[in-house]
XYZ file of N, CA and C in Angstrom:
207
model
N 0.834 -1.196 0.000
C 0.000 0.000 0.000
C 0.877 1.258 0.000
N 1.995 1.201 0.719
C 2.847 2.375 0.802
C 3.446 2.732 -0.566
N 3.825 1.697 -1.348
C 4.360 1.945 -2.686
C 3.340 2.605 -3.592
N 2.085 2.159 -3.501
C 1.010 2.763 -4.289
C 0.801 4.217 -3.877
N 0.844 4.475 -2.578
C 0.692 5.850 -2.089
C 1.770 6.763 -2.675
N 3.021 6.331 -2.627
C 4.115 7.153 -3.142
C 4.025 7.336 -4.653
N 3.662 6.284 -5.363
C 3.531 6.381 -6.815
C 2.437 7.374 -7.198
N 1.281 7.237 -6.577
C 0.172 8.132 -6.916
C 0.412 9.551 -6.407
N 1.124 9.696 -5.305
C 1.487 11.032 -4.842
C 2.415 11.695 -5.856
N 3.341 10.942 -6.409
C 4.244 11.471 -7.438
C 3.470 11.897 -8.680
N 2.516 11.079 -9.101
C 1.688 11.419 -10.268
C 0.893 12.696 -9.991
N 0.331 12.819 -8.791
C -0.441 14.012 -8.445
C 0.453 15.255 -8.396
N 1.674 15.105 -7.915
C 2.609 16.239 -7.878
C 2.968 16.675 -9.292
N 3.185 15.713 -10.179
C 3.464 16.051 -11.579
C 2.283 16.811 -12.181
N 1.073 16.364 -11.878
C -0.118 17.074 -12.353
C -0.214 18.480 -11.790
N 0.125 18.634 -10.525
C 0.080 19.957 -9.901
C 1.108 20.890 -10.530
N 2.297 20.361 -10.800
C 3.320 21.178 -11.461
C 2.847 21.588 -12.850
N 2.225 20.670 -13.568
C 1.703 21.002 -14.895
C 0.653 22.111 -14.811
N -0.248 22.023 -13.821
C -1.256 23.074 -13.657
C -0.613 24.400 -13.287
N 0.449 24.357 -12.493
C 1.173 25.591 -12.170
C 1.787 26.215 -13.410
N 2.374 25.387 -14.267
C 2.936 25.892 -15.528
C 1.862 26.489 -16.420
N 0.705 25.840 -16.454
C -0.401 26.371 -17.253
C -0.852 27.722 -16.697
N -1.008 27.805 -15.381
C -1.495 29.039 -14.771
C -0.525 30.197 -14.882
N 0.760 29.923 -14.714
C 1.745 31.008 -14.711
C 2.220 31.362 -16.113
N 2.543 30.348 -16.910
C 3.175 30.588 -18.205
C 2.315 30.217 -19.412
N 1.097 29.695 -19.161
C 0.249 29.190 -20.244
C 0.980 28.127 -21.064
N 1.733 27.281 -20.352
C 2.525 26.226 -20.980
C 2.063 24.884 -20.445
N 1.491 24.050 -21.321
C 1.002 22.733 -20.936
C 2.074 21.708 -21.287
N 2.810 21.261 -20.282
C 3.909 20.327 -20.489
C 3.421 19.003 -21.054
N 2.297 18.511 -20.581
C 1.759 17.235 -21.066
C 1.417 17.334 -22.548
N 0.762 18.401 -22.942
C 0.406 18.583 -24.359
C 1.656 18.752 -25.215
N 2.669 19.405 -24.668
C 3.914 19.579 -25.405
C 4.612 18.241 -25.623
N 4.618 17.403 -24.593
C 5.309 16.116 -24.684
C 4.546 15.087 -25.514
N 3.214 15.051 -25.354
C 2.432 13.966 -25.934
C 1.438 14.402 -27.003
N 1.325 15.690 -27.261
C 0.368 16.179 -28.246
C -0.901 16.660 -27.560
N -1.517 17.648 -28.168
C -2.723 18.245 -27.599
C -3.888 17.270 -27.700
N -4.324 16.794 -26.569
C -5.448 15.856 -26.423
C -5.276 14.586 -27.256
N -4.030 14.133 -27.389
C -3.792 12.815 -27.987
C -4.248 11.767 -26.980
N -4.295 10.518 -27.393
C -4.736 9.470 -26.468
C -3.761 9.356 -25.304
N -2.473 9.625 -25.560
C -1.488 9.521 -24.485
C -1.617 10.667 -23.485
N -1.838 11.878 -23.982
C -2.019 13.001 -23.059
C -3.315 12.840 -22.266
N -4.355 12.326 -22.908
C -5.603 12.071 -22.183
C -5.396 11.034 -21.095
N -4.589 10.017 -21.385
C -4.273 8.995 -20.390
C -3.540 9.602 -19.198
N -2.601 10.504 -19.465
C -1.887 11.183 -18.373
C -2.870 11.984 -17.531
N -3.754 12.740 -18.172
C -4.745 13.533 -17.424
C -5.656 12.629 -16.595
N -6.064 11.498 -17.151
C -6.924 10.559 -16.419
C -6.185 9.995 -15.215
N -4.919 9.611 -15.403
C -4.135 9.062 -14.289
C -3.934 10.086 -13.179
N -3.694 11.332 -13.547
C -3.546 12.384 -12.535
C -4.855 12.569 -11.772
N -5.967 12.564 -12.483
C -7.267 12.694 -11.819
C -7.564 11.534 -10.889
N -7.287 10.318 -11.343
C -7.506 9.148 -10.490
C -6.581 9.155 -9.282
N -5.346 9.599 -9.486
C -4.411 9.698 -8.364
C -4.941 10.682 -7.321
N -5.461 11.806 -7.784
C -6.032 12.786 -6.855
C -7.208 12.225 -6.085
N -8.078 11.496 -6.769
C -9.224 10.888 -6.084
C -8.770 9.861 -5.057
N -7.779 9.051 -5.413
C -7.267 8.056 -4.475
C -6.641 8.725 -3.252
N -5.915 9.827 -3.487
C -5.212 10.486 -2.389
C -6.147 11.162 -1.399
N -7.408 11.304 -1.749
C -8.383 11.802 -0.772
C -8.398 10.886 0.446
N -8.146 9.600 0.220
C -8.137 8.650 1.341
C -7.004 8.921 2.324
N -5.997 9.676 1.915
C -4.909 10.017 2.838
C -5.413 10.818 4.032
N -6.420 11.632 3.830
C -6.948 12.426 4.930
C -7.381 11.530 6.088
N -8.116 10.484 5.771
C -8.571 9.571 6.814
C -7.430 8.814 7.449
N -6.455 8.387 6.645
C -5.337 7.634 7.191
C -4.412 8.500 8.011
N -4.200 9.744 7.620
C -3.363 10.652 8.399
C -4.032 10.956 9.736
N -5.331 11.196 9.700
C -6.064 11.465 10.931
C -6.015 10.266 11.860
N -6.162 9.077 11.293
C -6.135 7.859 12.081
C -4.749 7.654 12.710
N -3.689 7.895 11.948
C -2.327 7.739 12.473
C -2.011 8.779 13.531
N -2.510 9.999 13.377
C -2.214 11.037 14.353
C -2.955 10.775 15.675
N -4.105 10.145 15.630
C -4.833 9.852 16.859
C -4.222 8.659 17.595
N -3.454 7.811 16.889
C -2.797 6.674 17.523
C -1.552 7.109 18.267
N -0.960 8.235 17.897
C 0.295 8.686 18.515
C 0.092 9.286 19.882
């Protein structure tokens, strides 16, 4: 489970950096690397979204771990 957490956290961080680049510089790194809305760029966007949804569960696990300490 810990490996999955780190992998999906990394994917979410990459997505966050991409959104920061879009917001500040209007530069979409994913579209630049894989093409604008190609199947590969869409896959990256889907994986980032799923990673974000999965990481919502961290809130419950962090709260649970902090109450055990």
